[in-house]
PDB file of C-alpha atoms in Angstrom:
ATOM      1  CA  MET Y  24      -7.697  36.088   0.483  1.00 97.00           C
ATOM      2  CA  ARG Y  25      -8.073  39.477   2.094  1.00 97.00           C
ATOM      3  CA  ARG Y  26     -11.808  39.391   1.349  1.00 98.00           C
ATOM      4  CA  ALA Y  27     -12.140  35.911   2.886  1.00 98.00           C
ATOM      5  CA  ILE Y  28     -10.384  37.156   6.025  1.00 98.00           C
ATOM      6  CA  ALA Y  29     -12.526  40.311   6.092  1.00 98.00           C
ATOM      7  CA  LEU Y  30     -15.692  38.170   5.816  1.00 97.00           C
ATOM      8  CA  SER Y  31     -14.525  36.027   8.712  1.00 97.00           C
ATOM      9  CA  LEU Y  32     -14.154  39.111  10.891  1.00 97.00           C
ATOM     10  CA  GLU Y  33     -17.302  40.918   9.736  1.00 97.00           C
ATOM     11  CA  MET Y  34     -19.650  37.999  10.139  1.00 95.00           C
ATOM     12  CA  MET Y  35     -18.129  36.807  13.424  1.00 95.00           C
ATOM     13  CA  ARG Y  36     -18.505  40.319  14.850  1.00 97.00           C
ATOM     14  CA  SER Y  37     -22.114  40.477  13.644  1.00 96.00           C
ATOM     15  CA  GLY Y  38     -22.905  37.258  15.530  1.00 94.00           C
ATOM     16  CA  LYS Y  39     -23.763  35.231  12.432  1.00 94.00           C
ATOM     17  CA  GLY Y  40     -21.234  32.474  13.020  1.00 91.00           C
ATOM     18  CA  GLY Y  41     -17.662  31.455  13.681  1.00 94.00           C
ATOM     19  CA  PRO Y  42     -14.587  33.285  12.370  1.00 97.00           C
ATOM     20  CA  PHE Y  43     -14.507  31.772   8.898  1.00 98.00           C
ATOM     21  CA  GLY Y  44     -14.881  33.273   5.419  1.00 98.00           C
ATOM     22  CA  ALA Y  45     -14.424  31.974   1.880  1.00 98.00           C
ATOM     23  CA  VAL Y  46     -14.342  33.404  -1.634  1.00 98.00           C
ATOM     24  CA  ILE Y  47     -14.596  31.499  -4.912  1.00 98.00           C
ATOM     25  CA  ALA Y  48     -13.078  33.175  -7.937  1.00 98.00           C
ATOM     26  CA  ARG Y  49     -12.482  32.437 -11.589  1.00 98.00           C
ATOM     27  CA  GLY Y  50      -9.408  34.381 -12.596  1.00 96.00           C
ATOM     28  CA  ASP Y  51      -9.897  37.946 -11.327  1.00 96.00           C
ATOM     29  CA  THR Y  52     -13.673  37.577 -11.048  1.00 98.00           C
ATOM     30  CA  VAL Y  53     -15.305  36.786  -7.716  1.00 98.00           C
ATOM     31  CA  ILE Y  54     -18.055  34.233  -8.301  1.00 98.00           C
ATOM     32  CA  ALA Y  55     -19.308  33.889  -4.711  1.00 98.00           C
ATOM     33  CA  GLU Y  56     -18.552  34.663  -1.095  1.00 98.00           C
ATOM     34  CA  GLY Y  57     -19.471  32.575   1.912  1.00 98.00           C
ATOM     35  CA  PHE Y  58     -19.153  32.792   5.641  1.00 98.00           C
ATOM     36  CA  ASN Y  59     -19.814  30.518   8.577  1.00 97.00           C
ATOM     37  CA  LYS Y  60     -23.570  30.383   9.275  1.00 97.00           C
ATOM     38  CA  VAL Y  61     -23.649  27.352  11.561  1.00 96.00           C
ATOM     39  CA  THR Y  62     -25.169  29.072  14.592  1.00 95.00           C
ATOM     40  CA  SER Y  63     -27.271  31.675  12.787  1.00 96.00           C
ATOM     41  CA  SER Y  64     -28.935  29.109  10.500  1.00 96.00           C
ATOM     42  CA  ASN Y  65     -28.871  26.115  12.868  1.00 97.00           C
ATOM     43  CA  ASP Y  66     -27.110  24.193  10.102  1.00 97.00           C
ATOM     44  CA  PRO Y  67     -23.943  22.305  11.074  1.00 96.00           C
ATOM     45  CA  THR Y  68     -23.010  22.034   7.373  1.00 97.00           C
ATOM     46  CA  ALA Y  69     -23.119  25.813   6.800  1.00 97.00           C
ATOM     47  CA  HIS Y  70     -19.367  26.304   6.924  1.00 98.00           C
ATOM     48  CA  ALA Y  71     -17.884  29.180   4.926  1.00 98.00           C
ATOM     49  CA  GLU Y  72     -16.552  26.938   2.161  1.00 98.00           C
ATOM     50  CA  VAL Y  73     -19.831  25.053   1.768  1.00 98.00           C
ATOM     51  CA  THR Y  74     -21.905  28.248   1.652  1.00 98.00           C
ATOM     52  CA  ALA Y  75     -19.519  29.715  -0.926  1.00 98.00           C
ATOM     53  CA  ILE Y  76     -19.723  26.536  -3.036  1.00 98.00           C
ATOM     54  CA  ARG Y  77     -23.528  26.551  -2.916  1.00 98.00           C
ATOM     55  CA  LEU Y  78     -23.671  30.191  -4.006  1.00 98.00           C
ATOM     56  CA  ALA Y  79     -21.047  29.715  -6.741  1.00 98.00           C
ATOM     57  CA  CYS Y  80     -22.921  26.734  -8.182  1.00 98.00           C
ATOM     58  CA  GLU Y  81     -26.130  28.748  -8.165  1.00 98.00           C
ATOM     59  CA  ALA Y  82     -24.421  31.728  -9.814  1.00 98.00           C
ATOM     60  CA  LEU Y  83     -22.850  29.597 -12.544  1.00 98.00           C
ATOM     61  CA  GLY Y  84     -25.784  27.235 -12.971  1.00 98.00           C
ATOM     62  CA  SER Y  85     -23.516  24.234 -12.590  1.00 98.00           C
ATOM     63  CA  PHE Y  86     -22.463  21.669 -10.005  1.00 97.00           C
ATOM     64  CA  ASN Y  87     -18.961  21.690 -11.502  1.00 98.00           C
ATOM     65  CA  LEU Y  88     -16.689  24.569 -10.470  1.00 98.00           C
ATOM     66  CA  SER Y  89     -13.708  23.568 -12.602  1.00 98.00           C
ATOM     67  CA  GLY Y  90     -11.745  26.658 -13.531  1.00 98.00           C
ATOM     68  CA  CYS Y  91     -12.415  28.237 -10.136  1.00 98.00           C
ATOM     69  CA  GLU Y  92     -10.288  28.546  -7.013  1.00 98.00           C
ATOM     70  CA  ILE Y  93     -11.270  28.933  -3.370  1.00 98.00           C
ATOM     71  CA  TYR Y  94      -9.712  31.331  -0.893  1.00 98.00           C
ATOM     72  CA  THR Y  95     -10.610  30.465   2.671  1.00 98.00           C
ATOM     73  CA  SER Y  96      -9.610  32.037   5.937  1.00 98.00           C
ATOM     74  CA  CYS Y  97      -8.793  28.614   7.417  1.00 98.00           C
ATOM     75  CA  GLU Y  98      -7.605  25.239   6.205  1.00 97.00           C
ATOM     76  CA  PRO Y  99     -10.769  23.345   5.254  1.00 97.00           C
ATOM     77  CA  CYS Y 100     -12.175  20.754   7.646  1.00 97.00           C
ATOM     78  CA  PRO Y 101     -12.784  17.230   6.281  1.00 96.00           C
ATOM     79  CA  MET Y 102     -16.397  18.047   5.328  1.00 97.00           C
ATOM     80  CA  CYS Y 103     -15.395  21.196   3.447  1.00 98.00           C
ATOM     81  CA  LEU Y 104     -12.434  19.480   1.833  1.00 97.00           C
ATOM     82  CA  GLY Y 105     -14.789  16.786   0.551  1.00 97.00           C
ATOM     83  CA  ALA Y 106     -17.174  19.442  -0.792  1.00 98.00           C
ATOM     84  CA  ILE Y 107     -14.275  21.215  -2.535  1.00 98.00           C
ATOM     85  CA  TYR Y 108     -13.249  17.995  -4.240  1.00 98.00           C
ATOM     86  CA  TRP Y 109     -16.855  17.195  -5.247  1.00 98.00           C
ATOM     87  CA  ALA Y 110     -17.203  20.711  -6.693  1.00 98.00           C
ATOM     88  CA  ARG Y 111     -14.023  20.154  -8.719  1.00 98.00           C
ATOM     89  CA  LEU Y 112     -12.366  23.423  -7.659  1.00 98.00           C
ATOM     90  CA  ASP Y 113      -8.893  23.780  -9.148  1.00 98.00           C
ATOM     91  CA  ARG Y 114      -6.983  25.111  -6.147  1.00 98.00           C
ATOM     92  CA  ILE Y 115      -7.291  25.874  -2.435  1.00 98.00           C
ATOM     93  CA  TYR Y 116      -5.661  28.831  -0.708  1.00 98.00           C
ATOM     94  CA  PHE Y 117      -5.978  29.244   3.069  1.00 98.00           C
ATOM     95  CA  ALA Y 118      -4.708  31.563   5.812  1.00 98.00           C
ATOM     96  CA  ASN Y 119      -5.043  29.857   9.221  1.00 97.00           C
ATOM     97  CA  THR Y 120      -4.119  26.199   9.683  1.00 96.00           C
ATOM     98  CA  ARG Y 121      -6.204  23.512  11.335  1.00 94.00           C
ATOM     99  CA  ALA Y 122      -3.796  23.734  14.294  1.00 94.00           C
ATOM    100  CA  ASP Y 123      -4.606  27.455  14.549  1.00 96.00           C
ATOM    101  CA  ALA Y 124      -8.322  26.573  14.546  1.00 95.00           C
ATOM    102  CA  ALA Y 125      -7.801  23.931  17.228  1.00 93.00           C
ATOM    103  CA  SER Y 126      -6.059  26.489  19.427  1.00 95.00           C
ATOM    104  CA  ILE Y 127      -9.318  28.512  19.602  1.00 95.00           C
ATOM    105  CA  GLY Y 128     -11.654  25.554  20.085  1.00 93.00           C
ATOM    106  CA  PHE Y 129     -12.369  24.368  16.509  1.00 92.00           C
ATOM    107  CA  ASP Y 130     -10.647  20.996  16.614  1.00 86.00           C
ATOM    108  CA  ASP Y 131     -11.082  18.915  13.462  1.00 91.00           C
ATOM    109  CA  ASP Y 132      -8.393  16.441  14.492  1.00 88.00           C
ATOM    110  CA  PHE Y 133     -11.039  14.071  15.853  1.00 91.00           C
ATOM    111  CA  LEU Y 134     -12.614  13.839  12.385  1.00 93.00           C
ATOM    112  CA  TYR Y 135      -9.280  13.327  10.665  1.00 91.00           C
ATOM    113  CA  ARG Y 136      -8.607  10.427  13.075  1.00 92.00           C
ATOM    114  CA  GLU Y 137     -12.087   8.898  12.651  1.00 95.00           C
ATOM    115  CA  ILE Y 138     -12.134   8.742   8.847  1.00 94.00           C
ATOM    116  CA  PRO Y 139      -9.453   6.064   8.367  1.00 95.00           C
ATOM    117  CA  LEU Y 140     -10.834   3.813  11.131  1.00 96.00           C
ATOM    118  CA  PRO Y 141     -12.759   0.653  10.231  1.00 95.00           C
ATOM    119  CA  LEU Y 142     -16.518   1.239  10.552  1.00 94.00           C
ATOM    120  CA  ASP Y 143     -16.806  -0.862  13.702  1.00 94.00           C
ATOM    121  CA  GLU Y 144     -14.140   1.212  15.469  1.00 96.00           C
ATOM    122  CA  ARG Y 145     -15.653   4.667  14.912  1.00 96.00           C
ATOM    123  CA  ALA Y 146     -17.165   6.729  17.743  1.00 96.00           C
ATOM    124  CA  ILE Y 147     -20.630   6.775  16.148  1.00 96.00           C
ATOM    125  CA  PRO Y 148     -21.926   3.245  15.537  1.00 94.00           C
ATOM    126  CA  ILE Y 149     -22.424   2.470  11.845  1.00 94.00           C
ATOM    127  CA  THR Y 150     -24.596  -0.493  10.839  1.00 93.00           C
ATOM    128  CA  PRO Y 151     -25.407  -1.527   7.272  1.00 93.00           C
ATOM    129  CA  LEU Y 152     -29.112  -2.323   6.753  1.00 95.00           C
ATOM    130  CA  LEU Y 153     -31.154  -3.633   3.795  1.00 97.00           C
ATOM    131  CA  THR Y 154     -28.103  -3.705   1.551  1.00 95.00           C
ATOM    132  CA  ASP Y 155     -29.779  -5.908  -1.078  1.00 93.00           C
ATOM    133  CA  GLU Y 156     -32.774  -3.584  -1.303  1.00 94.00           C
ATOM    134  CA  GLY Y 157     -30.545  -0.535  -1.326  1.00 95.00           C
ATOM    135  CA  ARG Y 158     -28.564  -1.977  -4.214  1.00 96.00           C
ATOM    136  CA  ALA Y 159     -31.630  -1.700  -6.488  1.00 95.00           C
ATOM    137  CA  ALA Y 160     -31.206   2.070  -6.868  1.00 94.00           C
ATOM    138  CA  PHE Y 161     -27.525   1.640  -7.727  1.00 95.00           C
ATOM    139  CA  ASP Y 162     -28.281  -1.073 -10.276  1.00 95.00           C
ATOM    140  CA  GLU Y 163     -30.899   1.147 -11.896  1.00 95.00           C
ATOM    141  CA  TRP Y 164     -28.470   4.102 -11.951  1.00 94.00           C
ATOM    142  CA  ALA Y 165     -25.780   1.954 -13.578  1.00 95.00           C
ATOM    143  CA  ALA Y 166     -28.200   1.016 -16.369  1.00 96.00           C
ATOM    144  CA  LYS Y 167     -29.747   4.484 -16.764  1.00 96.00           C
ATOM    145  CA  PRO Y 168     -28.879   5.715 -20.281  1.00 95.00           C
ATOM    146  CA  ASP Y 169     -29.663   9.400 -19.668  1.00 96.00           C
ATOM    147  CA  LYS Y 170     -27.851   9.867 -16.344  1.00 93.00           C
ATOM    148  CA  ILE Y 171     -25.794  13.011 -15.777  1.00 91.00           C
ATOM    149  CA  ALA Y 172     -22.425  11.827 -14.558  1.00 85.00           C
ATOM    150  CA  TYR Y 173     -20.645  13.785 -11.909  1.00 84.00           C
TER     151      TYR Y 173
END
């Protein structure tokens, strides 16, 4: 956790992004470190947790990080929380809360409120299109004998 906090300070001070750092470890071994690169890479998905997950998957040669834990300087936002679940990390440790983040201008509450809303009530309009055609890929996946499940 101290390394995640140190990353958040170092990289924020260097101008590479917001004050967020993350470390993924397996036992006492650090697998990967990540920091917020949103502004320096012009990538809104380059949060500390996501960058750490990407690097850990690359280091381990796997999309499954079971057996690993993440230490992050702030409670994960909904996007990062989703990525953590998809990566199958075993545990999350965090320092600052989402309320702490909101107090300095990083307010994820809007996203937490949007997610449970019906599609037609969300702030960004969502319209299904070509659902029958889109279903073809899913049908083919369902029947694919050599698929790699995740």
